[in-house]
mmCIF file of C-alpha atoms in Angstrom:
data_model
loop_
_atom_site.group_PDB
_atom_site.id
_atom_site.type_symbol
_atom_site.label_atom_id
_atom_site.label_comp_id
_atom_site.label_asym_id
_atom_site.label_seq_id
_atom_site.Cartn_x
_atom_site.Cartn_y
_atom_site.Cartn_z
ATOM 1 C CA UNK Q 16 -57.362 60.194 -222.349
ATOM 2 C CA UNK Q 17 -53.960 58.510 -222.075
ATOM 3 C CA UNK Q 18 -51.438 60.233 -219.837
ATOM 4 C CA UNK Q 19 -47.836 60.654 -220.990
ATOM 5 C CA UNK Q 20 -44.984 59.197 -218.970
ATOM 6 C CA UNK Q 21 -44.147 62.621 -217.553
ATOM 7 C CA UNK Q 22 -47.773 63.344 -216.636
ATOM 8 C CA UNK Q 23 -48.043 59.953 -214.945
ATOM 9 C CA UNK Q 24 -44.806 60.639 -213.091
ATOM 10 C CA UNK Q 25 -46.018 64.037 -211.895
ATOM 11 C CA UNK Q 26 -49.279 62.504 -210.699
ATOM 12 C CA UNK Q 27 -47.443 59.723 -208.865
ATOM 13 C CA UNK Q 28 -45.011 62.191 -207.253
ATOM 14 C CA UNK Q 29 -47.892 64.462 -206.222
ATOM 15 C CA UNK Q 30 -49.781 61.526 -204.655
ATOM 16 C CA UNK Q 31 -46.584 60.529 -202.849
ATOM 17 C CA UNK Q 32 -46.161 64.039 -201.423
ATOM 18 C CA UNK Q 33 -49.769 64.109 -200.239
ATOM 19 C CA UNK Q 34 -49.433 60.649 -198.681
ATOM 20 C CA UNK Q 35 -46.144 61.460 -196.961
ATOM 21 C CA UNK Q 36 -47.817 64.647 -195.724
ATOM 22 C CA UNK Q 37 -50.311 62.613 -193.670
ATOM 23 C CA UNK Q 38 -47.553 61.130 -191.530
ATOM 24 C CA UNK Q 39 -47.628 63.947 -188.983
ATOM 25 C CA UNK Q 40 -51.338 63.798 -188.181
ATOM 26 C CA UNK Q 41 -51.281 59.971 -188.056
ATOM 27 C CA UNK Q 42 -48.125 59.674 -185.949
ATOM 28 C CA UNK Q 43 -49.118 62.396 -183.497
ATOM 29 C CA UNK Q 44 -51.643 60.254 -181.529
ATOM 30 C CA UNK Q 45 -49.038 57.520 -181.078
ATOM 31 C CA UNK Q 46 -46.251 59.807 -179.885
ATOM 32 C CA UNK Q 47 -48.536 61.819 -177.626
ATOM 33 C CA UNK Q 48 -49.546 58.559 -175.933
ATOM 34 C CA UNK Q 49 -45.914 57.692 -175.183
ATOM 35 C CA UNK Q 50 -44.553 56.006 -178.302
ATOM 36 C CA UNK Q 51 -40.945 56.941 -179.005
ATOM 37 C CA UNK Q 52 -40.102 58.303 -182.489
ATOM 38 C CA UNK Q 53 -37.803 55.360 -183.283
ATOM 39 C CA UNK Q 54 -40.444 52.815 -182.305
ATOM 40 C CA UNK Q 55 -43.025 54.628 -184.408
ATOM 41 C CA UNK Q 56 -40.894 54.835 -187.537
ATOM 42 C CA UNK Q 57 -39.553 51.278 -187.138
ATOM 43 C CA UNK Q 58 -43.009 49.720 -187.002
ATOM 44 C CA UNK Q 59 -44.154 52.084 -189.719
ATOM 45 C CA UNK Q 60 -41.376 50.922 -192.053
ATOM 46 C CA UNK Q 61 -41.809 47.241 -191.246
ATOM 47 C CA UNK Q 62 -45.595 47.501 -191.522
ATOM 48 C CA UNK Q 63 -45.396 49.349 -194.821
ATOM 49 C CA UNK Q 64 -42.946 46.809 -196.216
ATOM 50 C CA UNK Q 65 -45.104 43.866 -195.180
ATOM 51 C CA UNK Q 66 -48.240 45.474 -196.638
ATOM 52 C CA UNK Q 67 -46.441 45.988 -199.951
ATOM 53 C CA UNK Q 68 -44.848 42.546 -200.005
ATOM 54 C CA UNK Q 69 -47.747 40.620 -201.627
ATOM 55 C CA UNK Q 70 -48.112 43.295 -204.323
ATOM 56 C CA UNK Q 71 -44.344 43.279 -204.846
ATOM 57 C CA UNK Q 72 -44.261 39.508 -205.297
ATOM 58 C CA UNK Q 73 -47.046 39.656 -207.880
ATOM 59 C CA UNK Q 74 -45.371 42.535 -209.733
ATOM 60 C CA UNK Q 75 -42.136 40.574 -210.101
ATOM 61 C CA UNK Q 76 -43.932 37.703 -211.886
ATOM 62 C CA UNK Q 77 -41.259 35.209 -210.933
ATOM 63 C CA UNK Q 78 -38.407 37.392 -212.221
ATOM 64 C CA UNK Q 79 -36.308 36.836 -209.107
ATOM 65 C CA UNK Q 80 -33.113 37.632 -210.991
ATOM 66 C CA UNK Q 81 -34.140 41.299 -211.058
ATOM 67 C CA UNK Q 82 -34.053 41.375 -207.257
ATOM 68 C CA UNK Q 83 -30.520 40.011 -207.304
ATOM 69 C CA UNK Q 84 -29.446 42.529 -209.950
ATOM 70 C CA UNK Q 85 -30.957 45.307 -207.835
ATOM 71 C CA UNK Q 86 -29.409 44.093 -204.570
ATOM 72 C CA UNK Q 87 -27.133 47.119 -204.200
ATOM 73 C CA UNK Q 88 -30.025 49.486 -204.920
ATOM 74 C CA UNK Q 89 -32.207 47.734 -202.342
ATOM 75 C CA UNK Q 90 -29.478 47.909 -199.702
ATOM 76 C CA UNK Q 91 -28.748 51.596 -200.341
ATOM 77 C CA UNK Q 92 -32.459 52.403 -200.285
ATOM 78 C CA UNK Q 93 -32.974 50.563 -196.997
ATOM 79 C CA UNK Q 94 -29.764 51.515 -195.212
ATOM 80 C CA UNK Q 95 -29.352 55.103 -196.440
ATOM 81 C CA UNK Q 96 -32.714 56.188 -197.867
ATOM 82 C CA UNK Q 97 -34.740 54.814 -194.973
ATOM 83 C CA UNK Q 98 -32.661 54.072 -191.856
ATOM 84 C CA UNK Q 99 -29.754 56.543 -192.050
ATOM 85 C CA UNK Q 100 -31.999 59.463 -193.017
ATOM 86 C CA UNK Q 101 -34.205 58.836 -190.000
ATOM 87 C CA UNK Q 102 -31.340 58.367 -187.548
ATOM 88 C CA UNK Q 103 -29.543 61.497 -188.797
ATOM 89 C CA UNK Q 104 -32.762 63.494 -188.492
ATOM 90 C CA UNK Q 105 -33.399 62.282 -184.940
ATOM 91 C CA UNK Q 106 -29.806 63.067 -183.986
ATOM 92 C CA UNK Q 107 -30.175 66.559 -185.465
ATOM 93 C CA UNK Q 108 -33.326 67.505 -183.571
ATOM 94 C CA UNK Q 109 -31.693 66.669 -180.255
ATOM 95 C CA UNK Q 110 -29.694 69.911 -180.508
ATOM 96 C CA UNK Q 111 -31.347 72.039 -183.235
ATOM 97 C CA UNK Q 112 -34.978 73.177 -183.656
ATOM 98 C CA UNK Q 113 -37.247 70.835 -185.609
ATOM 99 C CA UNK Q 114 -38.019 73.579 -188.119
ATOM 100 C CA UNK Q 115 -34.315 74.090 -188.809
ATOM 101 C CA UNK Q 116 -33.677 70.367 -189.218
ATOM 102 C CA UNK Q 117 -36.573 70.084 -191.670
ATOM 103 C CA UNK Q 118 -35.416 73.096 -193.659
ATOM 104 C CA UNK Q 119 -31.915 71.638 -194.001
ATOM 105 C CA UNK Q 120 -33.173 68.150 -194.834
ATOM 106 C CA UNK Q 121 -35.415 69.465 -197.583
ATOM 107 C CA UNK Q 122 -32.408 71.048 -199.256
ATOM 108 C CA UNK Q 123 -32.051 67.657 -200.963
ATOM 109 C CA UNK Q 124 -33.304 68.986 -204.351
ATOM 110 C CA UNK Q 125 -30.604 71.664 -204.311
ATOM 111 C CA UNK Q 126 -28.008 68.982 -203.595
ATOM 112 C CA UNK Q 127 -29.206 67.143 -206.688
ATOM 113 C CA UNK Q 128 -28.968 70.316 -208.777
ATOM 114 C CA UNK Q 129 -25.421 70.891 -207.526
ATOM 115 C CA UNK Q 130 -24.372 67.296 -208.135
ATOM 116 C CA UNK Q 131 -25.733 67.362 -211.682
ATOM 117 C CA UNK Q 132 -23.827 70.614 -212.234
ATOM 118 C CA UNK Q 133 -20.592 69.029 -210.981
ATOM 119 C CA UNK Q 134 -21.122 65.749 -212.865
ATOM 120 C CA UNK Q 135 -21.998 67.283 -216.243
ATOM 121 C CA UNK Q 136 -19.878 70.448 -215.834
ATOM 122 C CA UNK Q 137 -22.778 72.294 -217.394
ATOM 123 C CA UNK Q 138 -24.289 75.319 -215.660
ATOM 124 C CA UNK Q 139 -27.999 74.748 -214.940
ATOM 125 C CA UNK Q 140 -30.398 76.789 -217.006
ATOM 126 C CA UNK Q 141 -31.835 79.941 -215.517
ATOM 127 C CA UNK Q 142 -35.189 78.183 -215.139
ATOM 128 C CA UNK Q 143 -33.614 75.604 -212.805
ATOM 129 C CA UNK Q 144 -31.765 78.231 -210.778
ATOM 130 C CA UNK Q 145 -34.911 80.376 -210.542
ATOM 131 C CA UNK Q 146 -36.980 77.330 -209.622
ATOM 132 C CA UNK Q 147 -34.504 76.437 -206.880
ATOM 133 C CA UNK Q 148 -34.753 79.922 -205.373
ATOM 134 C CA UNK Q 149 -38.567 79.925 -205.561
ATOM 135 C CA UNK Q 150 -38.850 76.462 -204.022
ATOM 136 C CA UNK Q 151 -36.445 77.308 -201.198
ATOM 137 C CA UNK Q 152 -38.333 80.527 -200.438
ATOM 138 C CA UNK Q 153 -41.625 78.630 -200.443
ATOM 139 C CA UNK Q 154 -40.222 75.949 -198.144
ATOM 140 C CA UNK Q 155 -39.029 78.619 -195.716
ATOM 141 C CA UNK Q 156 -42.479 80.246 -195.643
ATOM 142 C CA UNK Q 157 -44.278 76.936 -195.036
ATOM 143 C CA UNK Q 158 -41.935 75.801 -192.257
ATOM 144 C CA UNK Q 159 -41.549 79.284 -190.813
ATOM 145 C CA UNK Q 160 -38.947 82.063 -191.100
ATOM 146 C CA UNK Q 161 -37.828 81.184 -187.567
ATOM 147 C CA UNK Q 162 -36.106 78.103 -188.992
ATOM 148 C CA UNK Q 163 -33.090 80.302 -189.771
ATOM 149 C CA UNK Q 164 -31.271 80.862 -186.522
ATOM 150 C CA UNK Q 165 -28.009 80.176 -184.733
ATOM 151 C CA UNK Q 166 -27.782 76.427 -184.122
ATOM 152 C CA UNK Q 167 -25.454 73.769 -182.765
ATOM 153 C CA UNK Q 168 -22.831 72.820 -185.381
ATOM 154 C CA UNK Q 169 -22.975 69.074 -184.702
ATOM 155 C CA UNK Q 170 -26.759 69.055 -184.943
ATOM 156 C CA UNK Q 171 -26.538 71.016 -188.176
ATOM 157 C CA UNK Q 172 -24.121 68.436 -189.604
ATOM 158 C CA UNK Q 173 -26.575 65.665 -188.748
ATOM 159 C CA UNK Q 174 -29.312 67.631 -190.510
ATOM 160 C CA UNK Q 175 -27.145 67.866 -193.626
ATOM 161 C CA UNK Q 176 -26.607 64.126 -193.314
ATOM 162 C CA UNK Q 177 -30.375 63.694 -193.405
ATOM 163 C CA UNK Q 178 -30.497 65.897 -196.522
ATOM 164 C CA UNK Q 179 -27.882 63.699 -198.193
ATOM 165 C CA UNK Q 180 -29.890 60.627 -197.249
ATOM 166 C CA UNK Q 181 -33.045 62.169 -198.676
ATOM 167 C CA UNK Q 182 -31.229 63.003 -201.920
ATOM 168 C CA UNK Q 183 -29.958 59.430 -202.047
ATOM 169 C CA UNK Q 184 -33.528 58.176 -201.766
ATOM 170 C CA UNK Q 185 -34.536 60.065 -204.910
ATOM 171 C CA UNK Q 186 -31.386 59.027 -206.763
ATOM 172 C CA UNK Q 187 -31.771 55.331 -205.968
ATOM 173 C CA UNK Q 188 -35.473 55.443 -206.788
ATOM 174 C CA UNK Q 189 -34.734 56.919 -210.221
ATOM 175 C CA UNK Q 190 -32.272 54.192 -211.286
ATOM 176 C CA UNK Q 191 -34.544 51.648 -212.947
ATOM 177 C CA UNK Q 192 -32.205 49.813 -215.304
ATOM 178 C CA UNK Q 193 -32.175 46.594 -213.265
ATOM 179 C CA UNK Q 194 -35.826 45.830 -214.044
ATOM 180 C CA UNK Q 195 -37.003 45.754 -210.420
ATOM 181 C CA UNK Q 196 -40.593 47.091 -210.217
ATOM 182 C CA UNK Q 197 -41.006 50.240 -208.088
ATOM 183 C CA UNK Q 198 -43.302 48.490 -205.611
ATOM 184 C CA UNK Q 199 -40.716 45.737 -205.125
ATOM 185 C CA UNK Q 200 -37.972 48.290 -204.437
ATOM 186 C CA UNK Q 201 -40.264 50.065 -201.985
ATOM 187 C CA UNK Q 202 -41.178 46.849 -200.128
ATOM 188 C CA UNK Q 203 -37.631 45.492 -199.917
ATOM 189 C CA UNK Q 204 -36.102 48.851 -198.997
ATOM 190 C CA UNK Q 205 -38.632 49.439 -196.233
ATOM 191 C CA UNK Q 206 -38.082 45.970 -194.785
ATOM 192 C CA UNK Q 207 -34.291 46.387 -194.821
ATOM 193 C CA UNK Q 208 -34.552 49.845 -193.259
ATOM 194 C CA UNK Q 209 -37.126 48.725 -190.699
ATOM 195 C CA UNK Q 210 -34.956 45.819 -189.554
ATOM 196 C CA UNK Q 211 -31.951 48.113 -189.200
ATOM 197 C CA UNK Q 212 -33.943 50.705 -187.250
ATOM 198 C CA UNK Q 213 -35.300 47.935 -185.042
ATOM 199 C CA UNK Q 214 -31.757 46.747 -184.353
ATOM 200 C CA UNK Q 215 -30.782 50.278 -183.303
ATOM 201 C CA UNK Q 216 -33.740 50.404 -180.923
ATOM 202 C CA UNK Q 217 -33.101 46.905 -179.574
ATOM 203 C CA UNK Q 218 -29.457 47.794 -178.998
ATOM 204 C CA UNK Q 219 -30.474 50.702 -176.781
ATOM 205 C CA UNK Q 220 -28.832 53.372 -178.947
ATOM 206 C CA UNK Q 221 -32.162 55.220 -179.062
ATOM 207 C CA UNK Q 222 -35.265 54.803 -176.938
ATOM 208 C CA UNK Q 223 -37.734 52.217 -178.253
ATOM 209 C CA UNK Q 224 -41.014 52.638 -176.387
ATOM 210 C CA UNK Q 225 -44.516 51.480 -177.349
ATOM 211 C CA UNK Q 226 -47.848 51.766 -175.524
ATOM 212 C CA UNK Q 227 -50.971 49.648 -175.849
ATOM 213 C CA UNK Q 228 -54.625 50.461 -175.188
ATOM 214 C CA UNK Q 229 -56.842 53.191 -176.594
ATOM 215 C CA UNK Q 230 -55.644 56.646 -177.540
ATOM 216 C CA UNK Q 231 -57.349 59.811 -178.803
ATOM 217 C CA UNK Q 232 -57.395 60.353 -182.565
ATOM 218 C CA UNK Q 233 -59.195 63.294 -184.161
ATOM 219 C CA UNK Q 234 -61.297 63.690 -181.002
ATOM 220 C CA UNK Q 235 -62.372 60.037 -180.662
ATOM 221 C CA UNK Q 236 -60.785 57.108 -178.793
ATOM 222 C CA UNK Q 237 -59.343 54.370 -181.007
ATOM 223 C CA UNK Q 238 -57.257 51.276 -180.342
ATOM 224 C CA UNK Q 239 -53.518 51.879 -180.788
ATOM 225 C CA UNK Q 240 -53.125 49.826 -183.950
ATOM 226 C CA UNK Q 241 -55.568 51.977 -185.966
ATOM 227 C CA UNK Q 242 -53.253 55.007 -186.412
ATOM 228 C CA UNK Q 243 -50.277 52.670 -186.823
ATOM 229 C CA UNK Q 244 -52.041 50.749 -189.598
ATOM 230 C CA UNK Q 245 -53.036 53.969 -191.386
ATOM 231 C CA UNK Q 246 -49.488 55.271 -190.983
ATOM 232 C CA UNK Q 247 -48.044 52.085 -192.502
ATOM 233 C CA UNK Q 248 -50.632 51.870 -195.284
ATOM 234 C CA UNK Q 249 -51.149 55.480 -196.408
ATOM 235 C CA UNK Q 250 -48.027 57.355 -195.278
ATOM 236 C CA UNK Q 251 -45.581 54.538 -196.001
ATOM 237 C CA UNK Q 252 -46.646 51.705 -198.327
ATOM 238 C CA UNK Q 253 -48.643 53.815 -200.774
ATOM 239 C CA UNK Q 254 -46.361 56.842 -200.403
ATOM 240 C CA UNK Q 255 -43.165 54.920 -201.150
ATOM 241 C CA UNK Q 256 -44.673 53.017 -204.061
ATOM 242 C CA UNK Q 257 -45.878 56.259 -205.642
ATOM 243 C CA UNK Q 258 -42.684 58.139 -204.782
ATOM 244 C CA UNK Q 259 -40.400 55.575 -206.405
ATOM 245 C CA UNK Q 260 -42.688 55.325 -209.432
ATOM 246 C CA UNK Q 261 -42.609 59.098 -209.828
ATOM 247 C CA UNK Q 262 -38.814 59.204 -209.488
ATOM 248 C CA UNK Q 263 -38.356 56.548 -212.162
ATOM 249 C CA UNK Q 264 -40.544 58.483 -214.602
ATOM 250 C CA UNK Q 265 -39.370 62.024 -213.810
ATOM 251 C CA UNK Q 266 -35.780 61.552 -212.754
ATOM 252 C CA UNK Q 267 -34.396 62.273 -209.299
ATOM 253 C CA UNK Q 268 -34.173 66.053 -209.576
ATOM 254 C CA UNK Q 269 -37.680 66.943 -210.687
ATOM 255 C CA UNK Q 270 -39.193 64.301 -208.385
ATOM 256 C CA UNK Q 271 -37.312 65.793 -205.434
ATOM 257 C CA UNK Q 272 -38.722 69.255 -206.162
ATOM 258 C CA UNK Q 273 -42.256 67.831 -206.285
ATOM 259 C CA UNK Q 274 -41.436 66.158 -202.964
ATOM 260 C CA UNK Q 275 -41.141 69.597 -201.346
ATOM 261 C CA UNK Q 276 -44.924 69.778 -201.491
ATOM 262 C CA UNK Q 277 -44.995 67.258 -198.667
ATOM 263 C CA UNK Q 278 -44.419 70.084 -196.213
ATOM 264 C CA UNK Q 279 -47.330 72.058 -197.653
ATOM 265 C CA UNK Q 280 -49.597 68.998 -197.540
ATOM 266 C CA UNK Q 281 -48.566 68.372 -193.927
ATOM 267 C CA UNK Q 282 -49.654 71.898 -192.995
ATOM 268 C CA UNK Q 283 -52.923 71.454 -194.900
ATOM 269 C CA UNK Q 284 -53.781 68.141 -193.211
ATOM 270 C CA UNK Q 285 -52.889 69.543 -189.784
ATOM 271 C CA UNK Q 286 -55.346 72.373 -190.451
ATOM 272 C CA UNK Q 287 -58.113 70.098 -191.746
ATOM 273 C CA UNK Q 288 -57.775 67.233 -189.245
ATOM 274 C CA UNK Q 289 -56.189 68.774 -186.161
ATOM 275 C CA UNK Q 290 -57.533 72.317 -186.367
ATOM 276 C CA UNK Q 291 -54.039 73.796 -186.390
ATOM 277 C CA UNK Q 292 -53.463 77.262 -187.758
ATOM 278 C CA UNK Q 293 -52.804 77.640 -191.491
ATOM 279 C CA UNK Q 294 -51.367 81.063 -192.257
ATOM 280 C CA UNK Q 295 -51.408 83.146 -195.408
ATOM 281 C CA UNK Q 296 -47.604 82.885 -195.511
ATOM 282 C CA UNK Q 297 -47.835 79.086 -195.560
ATOM 283 C CA UNK Q 298 -50.305 79.241 -198.433
ATOM 284 C CA UNK Q 299 -47.981 81.610 -200.270
ATOM 285 C CA UNK Q 300 -45.127 79.211 -199.591
ATOM 286 C CA UNK Q 301 -47.067 76.389 -201.235
ATOM 287 C CA UNK Q 302 -47.633 78.575 -204.299
ATOM 288 C CA UNK Q 303 -43.912 79.394 -204.500
ATOM 289 C CA UNK Q 304 -42.995 75.704 -204.304
ATOM 290 C CA UNK Q 305 -45.389 74.993 -207.179
ATOM 291 C CA UNK Q 306 -43.799 77.840 -209.148
ATOM 292 C CA UNK Q 307 -40.367 76.371 -208.477
ATOM 293 C CA UNK Q 308 -41.481 72.933 -209.689
ATOM 294 C CA UNK Q 309 -42.899 74.487 -212.858
ATOM 295 C CA UNK Q 310 -39.613 76.275 -213.536
ATOM 296 C CA UNK Q 311 -37.543 73.122 -213.041
ATOM 297 C CA UNK Q 312 -39.935 71.175 -215.257
ATOM 298 C CA UNK Q 313 -39.539 73.787 -217.998
ATOM 299 C CA UNK Q 314 -35.877 72.874 -218.460
ATOM 300 C CA UNK Q 315 -36.777 69.324 -219.412
ATOM 301 C CA UNK Q 316 -39.098 70.671 -222.088
ATOM 302 C CA UNK Q 317 -36.593 73.064 -223.633
ATOM 303 C CA UNK Q 318 -33.504 70.817 -223.568
ATOM 304 C CA UNK Q 319 -32.515 68.821 -226.653
ATOM 305 C CA UNK Q 320 -33.684 65.234 -226.576
ATOM 306 C CA UNK Q 321 -30.315 63.748 -225.731
ATOM 307 C CA UNK Q 322 -29.861 66.079 -222.791
ATOM 308 C CA UNK Q 323 -33.310 65.367 -221.415
ATOM 309 C CA UNK Q 324 -32.391 61.730 -221.042
ATOM 310 C CA UNK Q 325 -29.270 62.772 -219.148
ATOM 311 C CA UNK Q 326 -31.229 65.025 -216.803
ATOM 312 C CA UNK Q 327 -33.703 62.248 -216.110
ATOM 313 C CA UNK Q 328 -30.902 60.142 -214.669
ATOM 314 C CA UNK Q 329 -30.380 60.386 -210.922
ATOM 315 C CA UNK Q 330 -27.861 62.866 -209.746
ATOM 316 C CA UNK Q 331 -27.555 61.785 -206.203
ATOM 317 C CA UNK Q 332 -34.722 59.305 -199.553
ATOM 318 C CA UNK Q 333 -38.778 61.155 -196.386
ATOM 319 C CA UNK Q 334 -40.009 59.641 -196.503
ATOM 320 C CA UNK Q 335 -39.092 56.995 -194.615
ATOM 321 C CA UNK Q 336 -40.162 60.518 -194.179
ATOM 322 C CA UNK Q 337 -40.001 60.270 -190.179
ATOM 323 C CA UNK Q 338 -42.734 60.996 -187.616
ATOM 324 C CA UNK Q 339 -41.601 63.999 -185.607
ATOM 325 C CA UNK Q 340 -43.851 67.020 -185.272
ATOM 326 C CA UNK Q 341 -43.070 70.577 -186.267
ATOM 327 C CA UNK Q 342 -45.315 72.425 -183.835
ATOM 328 C CA UNK Q 343 -47.413 69.247 -183.990
ATOM 329 C CA UNK Q 344 -47.638 69.737 -187.744
ATOM 330 C CA UNK Q 345 -45.157 67.716 -189.752
ATOM 331 C CA UNK Q 346 -43.850 64.165 -189.466
ATOM 332 C CA UNK Q 347 -40.709 63.393 -191.385
ATOM 333 C CA UNK Q 348 -40.246 59.737 -192.325
ATOM 334 C CA UNK Q 349 -38.552 58.904 -195.638
#
């Protein structure tokens, strides 16, 4: 059975969400052994980019001109979608709770809805508005109702900066007119972002600490590079390649709503691999996010053909979704 472009895009976006959702359980052993968040995400981005590089080179088939045409997209993906999103998130969690920062950052789909509204001057259909409400409610249940609280204004602004960076990631990923293959955009963007994050760490703006030797992982001692390799391969290289592919096929808005499932997958993997508590409210939250995605998807089906093409265009980036735990549950690195 041959899948349609939309079905393929949904599958790719779902695989990306699941892969990004593993970042917390894979980064946790490193950070608990003394690795700083910036060091973890820098080596994750560089490792993911290097792992994708051979595949990216093959996918380009000598069409180097496409890389030049996509140079602005690569730079925005690396600088904003990868590096800026991570730095803004880290700055936010210095003064606001992790759960609050995550909730604000994952408002990226709503930013895309609002930007499309402003750009087209056309009120979103009720299905999109209903889907936005359902997805936001589901996100709140998965992260925890305690995410809504009085917080530091500066930290909150940084969190909104991370949300803008995340929205930019989806927008840049969806613009495919330059002919650059998704895996090539993922590889080049990760390498650019990783180098920039490394420069920040080397400059002493944020702590850059690594530790060698063995560390505990899922109850067994492993050498330090094992979780780092899995983090770079599964949570970064594969996740970004699938995420960008899904965004190109679905458009930035729908892909960003599917991306909300990352939080639900993170909770699921923490329960399966770390034995952390998975509540009924979190399960309900996952169901609400799925309902929200279904509602947003329904608009694309009911719109006239010409308007569907417009909605598929990007309206306005984690993971690198960045490794920082939410009650040792979620790692955000986009």
